[in-house]
mmCIF file of C-alpha atoms and ligand atoms in Angstrom:
data_model
loop_
_atom_site.group_PDB
_atom_site.id
_atom_site.type_symbol
_atom_site.label_atom_id
_atom_site.label_comp_id
_atom_site.label_asym_id
_atom_site.label_seq_id
_atom_site.Cartn_x
_atom_site.Cartn_y
_atom_site.Cartn_z
ATOM 1 C CA UNK A 1 -170.256 49.283 271.706
ATOM 2 C CA UNK A 2 -169.399 45.819 273.018
ATOM 3 C CA UNK A 3 -168.764 44.955 276.655
ATOM 4 C CA UNK A 4 -165.475 43.162 277.181
ATOM 5 C CA UNK A 5 -163.985 41.324 280.145
ATOM 6 C CA UNK A 6 -160.234 40.842 279.707
ATOM 7 C CA UNK A 7 -158.290 38.154 281.585
ATOM 8 C CA UNK A 8 -154.659 39.130 282.013
ATOM 9 C CA UNK A 9 -151.361 38.196 283.588
ATOM 10 C CA UNK A 10 -148.274 40.410 283.597
ATOM 11 C CA UNK A 11 -146.418 42.436 280.980
ATOM 12 C CA UNK A 12 -147.883 41.118 277.673
ATOM 13 C CA UNK A 13 -151.401 41.071 279.059
ATOM 14 C CA UNK A 14 -151.048 44.568 280.479
ATOM 15 C CA UNK A 15 -150.041 45.948 277.068
ATOM 16 C CA UNK A 16 -153.203 44.658 275.393
ATOM 17 C CA UNK A 17 -155.315 45.809 278.341
ATOM 18 C CA UNK A 18 -153.801 49.273 277.849
ATOM 19 C CA UNK A 19 -154.823 49.213 274.179
ATOM 20 C CA UNK A 20 -158.350 48.046 275.028
ATOM 21 C CA UNK A 21 -158.647 50.783 277.668
ATOM 22 C CA UNK A 22 -157.740 53.410 275.072
ATOM 23 C CA UNK A 23 -160.664 52.290 272.895
ATOM 24 C CA UNK A 24 -163.367 51.205 275.348
ATOM 25 C CA UNK A 25 -164.856 53.398 278.100
ATOM 26 C CA UNK A 26 -164.654 52.143 281.713
ATOM 27 C CA UNK A 27 -168.233 50.835 281.652
ATOM 28 C CA UNK A 28 -167.351 48.603 278.654
ATOM 29 C CA UNK A 29 -164.152 47.017 279.939
ATOM 30 C CA UNK A 30 -163.404 45.080 283.143
ATOM 31 C CA UNK A 31 -160.028 43.478 283.725
ATOM 32 C CA UNK A 32 -159.594 40.334 285.829
ATOM 33 C CA UNK A 33 -155.976 39.768 286.803
ATOM 34 C CA UNK A 34 -154.011 36.684 287.853
ATOM 35 C CA UNK A 35 -152.912 36.729 291.489
ATOM 36 C CA UNK A 36 -151.242 33.301 291.471
ATOM 37 C CA UNK A 37 -147.873 35.116 291.258
ATOM 38 C CA UNK A 38 -148.524 37.000 294.526
ATOM 39 C CA UNK A 39 -146.235 36.305 297.442
ATOM 40 C CA UNK A 40 -145.081 37.531 300.809
ATOM 41 C CA UNK A 41 -141.569 38.934 300.708
ATOM 42 C CA UNK A 42 -139.720 40.945 303.361
ATOM 43 C CA UNK A 43 -142.972 41.003 305.319
ATOM 44 C CA UNK A 44 -144.783 42.662 302.410
ATOM 45 C CA UNK A 45 -147.570 41.444 300.158
ATOM 46 C CA UNK A 46 -146.383 41.689 296.531
ATOM 47 C CA UNK A 47 -148.927 41.357 293.691
ATOM 48 C CA UNK A 48 -146.779 41.562 290.534
ATOM 49 C CA UNK A 49 -149.452 41.088 287.846
ATOM 50 C CA UNK A 50 -152.006 43.362 289.500
ATOM 51 C CA UNK A 51 -149.352 46.053 289.874
ATOM 52 C CA UNK A 52 -148.134 45.617 286.305
ATOM 53 C CA UNK A 53 -151.677 46.073 284.957
ATOM 54 C CA UNK A 54 -152.425 49.046 287.233
ATOM 55 C CA UNK A 55 -149.097 50.819 286.657
ATOM 56 C CA UNK A 56 -149.489 50.298 282.899
ATOM 57 C CA UNK A 57 -153.024 51.715 282.854
ATOM 58 C CA UNK A 58 -151.873 54.634 285.014
ATOM 59 C CA UNK A 59 -148.989 55.372 282.622
ATOM 60 C CA UNK A 60 -146.542 54.708 285.491
ATOM 61 C CA UNK A 61 -144.969 51.441 284.342
ATOM 62 C CA UNK A 62 -141.277 51.055 283.697
ATOM 63 C CA UNK A 63 -141.085 51.041 279.880
ATOM 64 C CA UNK A 64 -137.905 48.934 279.785
ATOM 65 C CA UNK A 65 -138.921 45.984 281.983
ATOM 66 C CA UNK A 66 -142.715 46.309 281.751
ATOM 67 C CA UNK A 67 -142.962 45.624 285.519
ATOM 68 C CA UNK A 68 -142.254 48.037 288.358
ATOM 69 C CA UNK A 69 -142.387 51.798 288.041
ATOM 70 C CA UNK A 70 -140.828 54.359 285.765
ATOM 71 C CA UNK A 71 -138.301 56.833 287.205
ATOM 72 C CA UNK A 72 -137.547 54.289 289.905
ATOM 73 C CA UNK A 73 -134.672 54.453 292.390
ATOM 74 C CA UNK A 74 -133.190 51.509 294.271
ATOM 75 C CA UNK A 75 -131.877 52.937 297.531
ATOM 76 C CA UNK A 76 -133.780 50.620 299.868
ATOM 77 C CA UNK A 77 -132.717 47.545 297.875
ATOM 78 C CA UNK A 78 -129.103 48.768 297.964
ATOM 79 C CA UNK A 79 -129.204 49.050 301.750
ATOM 80 C CA UNK A 80 -130.863 45.638 302.022
ATOM 81 C CA UNK A 81 -128.110 44.133 299.889
ATOM 82 C CA UNK A 82 -125.321 45.852 301.850
ATOM 83 C CA UNK A 83 -126.774 44.360 305.038
ATOM 84 C CA UNK A 84 -126.797 40.865 303.550
ATOM 85 C CA UNK A 85 -130.585 40.689 303.054
ATOM 86 C CA UNK A 86 -132.338 38.873 300.187
ATOM 87 C CA UNK A 87 -132.013 41.136 297.140
ATOM 88 C CA UNK A 88 -132.999 38.702 294.366
ATOM 89 C CA UNK A 89 -136.430 40.286 293.908
ATOM 90 C CA UNK A 90 -135.993 43.844 292.678
ATOM 91 C CA UNK A 91 -138.244 46.198 294.597
ATOM 92 C CA UNK A 92 -137.721 49.865 293.784
ATOM 93 C CA UNK A 93 -138.264 52.657 296.289
ATOM 94 C CA UNK A 94 -141.495 53.961 294.740
ATOM 95 C CA UNK A 95 -142.850 50.447 294.268
ATOM 96 C CA UNK A 96 -142.036 49.693 297.921
ATOM 97 C CA UNK A 97 -144.257 52.569 299.006
ATOM 98 C CA UNK A 98 -147.224 50.845 297.366
ATOM 99 C CA UNK A 99 -146.368 47.464 298.909
ATOM 100 C CA UNK A 100 -146.107 49.038 302.356
ATOM 101 C CA UNK A 101 -149.532 50.636 302.094
ATOM 102 C CA UNK A 102 -151.176 47.545 300.557
ATOM 103 C CA UNK A 103 -149.736 45.344 303.306
ATOM 104 C CA UNK A 104 -150.944 47.761 305.984
ATOM 105 C CA UNK A 105 -154.468 47.777 304.573
ATOM 106 C CA UNK A 106 -154.621 43.996 304.144
ATOM 107 C CA UNK A 107 -153.427 43.523 307.719
ATOM 108 C CA UNK A 108 -156.166 45.920 308.825
ATOM 109 C CA UNK A 109 -158.678 43.570 307.186
ATOM 110 C CA UNK A 110 -159.437 45.238 303.839
ATOM 111 C CA UNK A 111 -159.903 42.753 300.982
ATOM 112 C CA UNK A 112 -157.412 42.874 298.089
ATOM 113 C CA UNK A 113 -160.153 43.893 295.637
ATOM 114 C CA UNK A 114 -160.989 46.931 297.778
ATOM 115 C CA UNK A 115 -157.341 47.929 298.179
ATOM 116 C CA UNK A 116 -156.835 47.558 294.411
ATOM 117 C CA UNK A 117 -159.894 49.698 293.638
ATOM 118 C CA UNK A 118 -158.666 52.393 296.060
ATOM 119 C CA UNK A 119 -155.172 52.370 294.542
ATOM 120 C CA UNK A 120 -156.604 52.557 291.021
ATOM 121 C CA UNK A 121 -158.646 55.599 291.994
ATOM 122 C CA UNK A 122 -155.574 57.222 293.541
ATOM 123 C CA UNK A 123 -153.511 56.519 290.400
ATOM 124 C CA UNK A 124 -156.211 57.749 288.022
ATOM 125 C CA UNK A 125 -157.073 54.334 286.595
ATOM 126 C CA UNK A 126 -160.706 54.522 285.493
ATOM 127 C CA UNK A 127 -161.313 50.983 284.228
ATOM 128 C CA UNK A 128 -162.267 48.392 286.842
ATOM 129 C CA UNK A 129 -159.318 46.130 287.649
ATOM 130 C CA UNK A 130 -160.182 43.080 289.782
ATOM 131 C CA UNK A 131 -157.889 40.472 291.297
ATOM 132 C CA UNK A 132 -159.127 37.014 290.344
ATOM 133 C CA UNK A 133 -159.871 36.393 294.033
ATOM 134 C CA UNK A 134 -159.527 38.055 297.415
ATOM 135 C CA UNK A 135 -158.185 34.786 298.794
ATOM 136 C CA UNK A 136 -154.532 33.923 298.134
ATOM 137 C CA UNK A 137 -154.117 31.162 295.511
ATOM 138 C CA UNK A 138 -150.326 30.846 295.219
ATOM 139 C CA UNK A 139 -149.048 28.994 292.165
ATOM 140 C CA UNK A 140 -146.618 26.162 292.930
ATOM 141 C CA UNK A 141 -144.335 24.927 290.161
ATOM 142 C CA UNK A 142 -143.282 21.262 290.015
ATOM 143 C CA UNK A 143 -139.769 21.160 288.596
ATOM 144 C CA UNK A 144 -136.708 18.994 288.149
ATOM 145 C CA UNK A 145 -135.405 20.727 291.294
ATOM 146 C CA UNK A 146 -138.505 19.981 293.353
ATOM 147 C CA UNK A 147 -141.657 21.944 294.086
ATOM 148 C CA UNK A 148 -141.062 25.699 294.040
ATOM 149 C CA UNK A 149 -143.051 28.800 294.928
ATOM 150 C CA UNK A 150 -143.766 30.756 291.740
ATOM 151 C CA UNK A 151 -141.401 33.715 292.253
ATOM 152 C CA UNK A 152 -138.677 31.366 293.509
ATOM 153 C CA UNK A 153 -138.973 29.595 290.139
ATOM 154 C CA UNK A 154 -139.548 32.692 288.008
ATOM 155 C CA UNK A 155 -137.233 35.365 289.378
ATOM 156 C CA UNK A 156 -134.815 33.691 291.798
ATOM 157 C CA UNK A 157 -134.065 30.690 289.566
ATOM 158 C CA UNK A 158 -134.829 32.599 286.338
ATOM 159 C CA UNK A 159 -137.165 29.874 285.016
ATOM 160 C CA UNK A 160 -134.195 27.519 284.620
ATOM 161 C CA UNK A 161 -135.548 24.375 286.362
ATOM 162 C CA UNK A 162 -137.416 22.089 284.000
ATOM 163 C CA UNK A 163 -141.159 22.265 284.632
ATOM 164 C CA UNK A 164 -143.404 19.213 284.908
ATOM 165 C CA UNK A 165 -146.626 20.628 286.366
ATOM 166 C CA UNK A 166 -148.387 23.278 288.443
ATOM 167 C CA UNK A 167 -150.644 23.477 291.446
ATOM 168 C CA UNK A 168 -152.837 26.415 292.422
ATOM 169 C CA UNK A 169 -152.747 26.179 296.202
ATOM 170 C CA UNK A 170 -155.933 26.788 298.146
ATOM 171 C CA UNK A 171 -157.914 27.280 294.941
ATOM 172 C CA UNK A 172 -160.897 25.201 296.061
ATOM 173 C CA UNK A 173 -161.370 27.532 299.032
ATOM 174 C CA UNK A 174 -161.173 30.653 296.855
ATOM 175 C CA UNK A 175 -164.023 32.667 295.376
ATOM 176 C CA UNK A 176 -164.023 35.034 292.412
ATOM 177 C CA UNK A 177 -163.438 38.625 293.575
ATOM 178 C CA UNK A 178 -166.598 40.683 294.095
ATOM 179 C CA UNK A 179 -167.875 41.911 290.732
ATOM 180 C CA UNK A 180 -166.032 39.334 288.618
ATOM 181 C CA UNK A 181 -168.955 36.999 287.927
ATOM 182 C CA UNK A 182 -171.324 39.926 287.362
ATOM 183 C CA UNK A 183 -168.915 41.481 284.858
ATOM 184 C CA UNK A 184 -168.605 38.143 283.050
ATOM 185 C CA UNK A 185 -172.387 37.689 282.935
ATOM 186 C CA UNK A 186 -172.730 41.130 281.333
ATOM 187 C CA UNK A 187 -169.901 40.688 278.824
ATOM 188 C CA UNK A 188 -170.501 40.303 275.087
ATOM 189 C CA UNK A 189 -167.094 38.710 274.833
ATOM 190 C CA UNK A 190 -164.222 37.580 277.058
ATOM 191 C CA UNK A 191 -160.697 38.277 275.827
ATOM 192 C CA UNK A 192 -157.745 36.185 277.022
ATOM 193 C CA UNK A 193 -154.812 38.579 276.716
ATOM 194 C CA UNK A 194 -151.454 37.344 275.354
ATOM 195 C CA UNK A 195 -150.419 36.053 278.774
ATOM 196 C CA UNK A 196 -148.936 32.715 279.792
ATOM 197 C CA UNK A 197 -151.712 30.073 279.472
ATOM 198 C CA UNK A 198 -150.233 27.834 282.200
ATOM 199 C CA UNK A 199 -149.483 30.320 284.956
ATOM 200 C CA UNK A 200 -151.459 33.472 284.108
ATOM 201 C CA UNK A 201 -154.800 32.473 282.539
ATOM 202 C CA UNK A 202 -155.229 28.931 283.965
ATOM 203 C CA UNK A 203 -155.054 30.148 287.599
ATOM 204 C CA UNK A 204 -157.887 32.617 286.901
ATOM 205 C CA UNK A 205 -159.996 29.882 285.280
ATOM 206 C CA UNK A 206 -159.267 27.544 288.209
ATOM 207 C CA UNK A 207 -161.058 29.779 290.729
ATOM 208 C CA UNK A 208 -164.368 27.976 291.368
ATOM 209 C CA UNK A 209 -167.144 29.415 289.196
ATOM 210 C CA UNK A 210 -164.813 31.312 286.888
ATOM 211 C CA UNK A 211 -164.403 28.741 284.102
ATOM 212 C CA UNK A 212 -168.129 28.173 283.947
ATOM 213 C CA UNK A 213 -168.906 31.911 283.810
ATOM 214 C CA UNK A 214 -166.266 32.423 281.105
ATOM 215 C CA UNK A 215 -167.575 29.396 279.179
ATOM 216 C CA UNK A 216 -171.017 30.938 278.954
ATOM 217 C CA UNK A 217 -169.681 33.863 276.891
ATOM 218 C CA UNK A 218 -167.901 33.904 273.518
ATOM 219 C CA UNK A 219 -164.164 33.849 274.206
ATOM 220 C CA UNK A 220 -161.360 35.225 272.041
ATOM 221 C CA UNK A 221 -157.736 34.471 272.953
ATOM 222 C CA UNK A 222 -154.668 36.313 271.703
ATOM 223 C CA UNK A 223 -151.604 34.089 271.327
ATOM 224 C CA UNK A 224 -148.571 34.917 273.482
ATOM 225 C CA UNK A 225 -146.507 32.624 271.228
ATOM 226 C CA UNK A 226 -145.198 33.894 267.901
ATOM 227 C CA UNK A 227 -143.150 31.695 265.595
ATOM 228 C CA UNK A 228 -142.819 29.066 268.328
ATOM 229 C CA UNK A 229 -141.337 31.559 270.798
ATOM 230 C CA UNK A 230 -142.728 33.643 273.635
ATOM 231 C CA UNK A 231 -142.350 37.384 273.332
ATOM 232 C CA UNK A 232 -141.514 37.563 277.059
ATOM 233 C CA UNK A 233 -141.426 34.926 279.767
ATOM 234 C CA UNK A 234 -141.273 31.136 279.866
ATOM 235 C CA UNK A 235 -144.514 30.026 278.122
ATOM 236 C CA UNK A 236 -142.762 28.399 275.128
ATOM 237 C CA UNK A 237 -140.173 26.765 277.394
ATOM 238 C CA UNK A 238 -142.979 25.396 279.581
ATOM 239 C CA UNK A 239 -144.824 23.900 276.592
ATOM 240 C CA UNK A 240 -141.633 22.174 275.429
ATOM 241 C CA UNK A 241 -140.830 20.825 278.905
ATOM 242 C CA UNK A 242 -144.376 19.531 279.243
ATOM 243 C CA UNK A 243 -143.938 17.611 275.986
ATOM 244 C CA UNK A 244 -145.947 19.898 273.698
ATOM 245 C CA UNK A 245 -144.369 21.679 270.714
ATOM 246 C CA UNK A 246 -144.738 25.384 271.489
ATOM 247 C CA UNK A 247 -146.802 27.171 268.849
ATOM 248 C CA UNK A 248 -149.861 29.357 268.407
ATOM 249 C CA UNK A 249 -151.711 26.109 267.602
ATOM 250 C CA UNK A 250 -150.678 24.670 270.981
ATOM 251 C CA UNK A 251 -152.138 27.763 272.694
ATOM 252 C CA UNK A 252 -155.381 27.482 270.697
ATOM 253 C CA UNK A 253 -155.691 23.803 271.643
ATOM 254 C CA UNK A 254 -154.871 24.598 275.276
ATOM 255 C CA UNK A 255 -158.050 26.693 275.491
ATOM 256 C CA UNK A 256 -159.907 24.820 272.767
ATOM 257 C CA UNK A 257 -163.198 23.997 274.527
ATOM 258 C CA UNK A 258 -163.647 27.651 275.515
ATOM 259 C CA UNK A 259 -162.696 29.499 272.343
ATOM 260 C CA UNK A 260 -164.920 31.045 269.690
ATOM 261 C CA UNK A 261 -162.026 32.912 268.116
ATOM 262 C CA UNK A 262 -158.239 33.039 268.126
ATOM 263 C CA UNK A 263 -155.925 35.917 267.242
ATOM 264 C CA UNK A 264 -152.371 35.064 266.224
ATOM 265 C CA UNK A 265 -149.432 36.454 264.338
ATOM 266 C CA UNK A 266 -148.874 36.784 260.579
ATOM 267 C CA UNK A 267 -145.711 34.738 261.077
ATOM 268 C CA UNK A 268 -147.906 31.733 261.974
ATOM 269 C CA UNK A 269 -150.393 32.161 259.111
ATOM 270 C CA UNK A 270 -149.754 28.588 257.940
ATOM 271 C CA UNK A 271 -151.396 27.305 261.160
ATOM 272 C CA UNK A 272 -154.752 28.918 260.296
ATOM 273 C CA UNK A 273 -156.210 25.752 258.738
ATOM 274 C CA UNK A 274 -155.383 23.562 261.759
ATOM 275 C CA UNK A 275 -156.710 26.177 264.184
ATOM 276 C CA UNK A 276 -159.975 26.520 262.244
ATOM 277 C CA UNK A 277 -160.293 22.740 262.143
ATOM 278 C CA UNK A 278 -160.242 22.848 265.939
ATOM 279 C CA UNK A 279 -163.533 24.742 265.693
ATOM 280 C CA UNK A 280 -162.657 28.408 266.114
ATOM 281 C CA UNK A 281 -162.599 31.456 263.878
ATOM 282 C CA UNK A 282 -159.232 33.055 263.245
ATOM 283 C CA UNK A 283 -157.778 36.544 262.999
ATOM 284 C CA UNK A 284 -154.233 36.694 261.655
ATOM 285 C CA UNK A 285 -152.427 39.982 262.227
ATOM 286 C CA UNK A 286 -149.309 41.640 263.616
ATOM 287 C CA UNK A 287 -149.579 40.738 267.318
ATOM 288 C CA UNK A 288 -146.182 42.020 268.456
ATOM 289 C CA UNK A 289 -146.552 45.092 270.688
ATOM 290 C CA UNK A 290 -143.231 46.912 270.570
ATOM 291 C CA UNK A 291 -144.114 50.615 270.645
ATOM 292 C CA UNK A 292 -147.074 52.131 272.563
ATOM 293 C CA UNK A 293 -149.114 52.646 269.344
ATOM 294 C CA UNK A 294 -149.046 48.868 268.729
ATOM 295 C CA UNK A 295 -151.253 48.337 271.781
ATOM 296 C CA UNK A 296 -154.119 50.428 270.441
ATOM 297 C CA UNK A 297 -153.757 49.020 266.934
ATOM 298 C CA UNK A 298 -153.881 45.397 268.106
ATOM 299 C CA UNK A 299 -156.698 46.158 270.557
ATOM 300 C CA UNK A 300 -158.677 47.732 267.698
ATOM 301 C CA UNK A 301 -158.272 44.600 265.606
ATOM 302 C CA UNK A 302 -159.229 42.369 268.531
ATOM 303 C CA UNK A 303 -162.363 44.454 269.207
ATOM 304 C CA UNK A 304 -163.329 44.380 265.525
ATOM 305 C CA UNK A 305 -162.838 40.596 265.430
ATOM 306 C CA UNK A 306 -164.915 40.200 268.621
ATOM 307 C CA UNK A 307 -167.646 42.394 267.149
ATOM 308 C CA UNK A 308 -167.773 40.310 263.963
ATOM 309 C CA UNK A 309 -168.034 37.106 266.024
ATOM 310 C CA UNK A 310 -170.820 38.471 268.195
ATOM 311 C CA UNK A 311 -172.765 39.891 265.216
ATOM 312 C CA UNK A 312 -172.454 36.716 263.134
ATOM 313 C CA UNK A 313 -173.473 34.361 265.891
ATOM 314 C CA UNK A 314 -176.098 36.310 267.790
ATOM 315 C CA UNK A 315 -176.205 36.970 271.511
ATOM 316 C CA UNK A 316 -175.697 33.354 272.538
ATOM 317 C CA UNK A 317 -172.497 31.384 272.599
ATOM 318 C CA UNK A 318 -170.634 32.874 269.658
ATOM 319 C CA UNK A 319 -169.562 29.424 268.573
HETATM 320 N N1 FO1 B 401 -139.378 40.142 287.386
HETATM 321 C C1 FO1 B 401 -138.081 39.798 287.272
HETATM 322 O O1 FO1 B 401 -137.739 39.084 286.326
HETATM 323 N N2 FO1 B 401 -137.150 40.184 288.206
HETATM 324 C C2 FO1 B 401 -137.469 40.956 289.274
HETATM 325 O O2 FO1 B 401 -136.619 41.280 290.095
HETATM 326 C C3 FO1 B 401 -138.843 41.385 289.387
HETATM 327 C C4 FO1 B 401 -139.256 42.233 290.408
HETATM 328 C C5 FO1 B 401 -140.594 42.679 290.443
HETATM 329 C C6 FO1 B 401 -141.001 43.583 291.411
HETATM 330 C C7 FO1 B 401 -142.314 44.024 291.449
HETATM 331 C C8 FO1 B 401 -143.225 43.553 290.501
HETATM 332 O O3 FO1 B 401 -144.490 43.986 290.536
HETATM 333 C C9 FO1 B 401 -142.821 42.671 289.533
HETATM 334 C C10 FO1 B 401 -141.510 42.215 289.484
HETATM 335 N N3 FO1 B 401 -141.077 41.323 288.494
HETATM 336 C C11 FO1 B 401 -139.767 40.941 288.410
HETATM 337 C C12 FO1 B 401 -141.996 40.786 287.525
HETATM 338 C C13 FO1 B 401 -142.794 39.608 288.006
HETATM 339 O O4 FO1 B 401 -142.304 38.893 289.068
HETATM 340 C C14 FO1 B 401 -143.140 38.628 286.866
HETATM 341 O O5 FO1 B 401 -143.032 39.214 285.618
HETATM 342 C C15 FO1 B 401 -144.524 38.138 287.006
HETATM 343 O O6 FO1 B 401 -144.804 37.552 288.220
HETATM 344 C C16 FO1 B 401 -144.906 37.198 285.860
HETATM 345 O O7 FO1 B 401 -146.021 37.745 285.276
#
């Protein structure tokens, strides 16, 4: 059975990770998660993508939003609001409990990767989930309304300001989290989940050493864009604002130099020729994950595609 390292951001990425985790045992799947979205809020350290992946794998995620927890209550937020505090970022009571404990541990000097591993164990998550780095690498968004912190852009301003670039603060001083490079070196294939290329996958690749380690393995990306639109989030809007027509082809070209294979939706079948011309193999299928069973089905197709790439190209580059 193949060894996979999956790179993931938030909700879309977490769904595919969940499917992969249903088919691959913990020793065959490691997940590396974007932490560029992390921020300090109300004195707490919030790690939205890490939490989304962990809650999803634990079966605790809110099925409606994809982020936060199921069976959530909002008493603390209600009190905060009544007192005139900042209530634009929705933190539920159960979720807050996790943020309190993570913040306490980080302040006591534990690295984020250790805290995440401990929380995964406590929540029954068996597959290794690693933050991209233990050092904070906050994403900054350059917009028509000035430079914004990521969650200020994403949640507070609801992705409305026009985007013209990104910066991953502090990235040169960051290192891949312990275990990340080793997992990549042992992987038969790296899967880029259907996450935002600009602000979910690029920050992971920007951590020094990560792009090179990924580039030494065959890489398969799953498109987060279907029919020119993003399933969730601002990826398509970002492409358009950056002057690139949003499409599965645009995503394939975004990663081009890294990719051995690209998985995209039946709706975009007509792009197959152009994507293959860019030098990668293609897998055209139903990539929309609506109901829980879709995750396992798509993950099965991705694994099969990865296996065929690895078998046909030998143990080397897969290209
Ligand atoms: N996304 C929202 O659109 N609105 C929110 O109020 C919100 C709160 C929130 C709380 C905890 C958490 O882990 C995630 C949360 N998210 C919220 C999602 C998150 O900010 C974004 O989806 C990611 O950063 C992008 O991947």
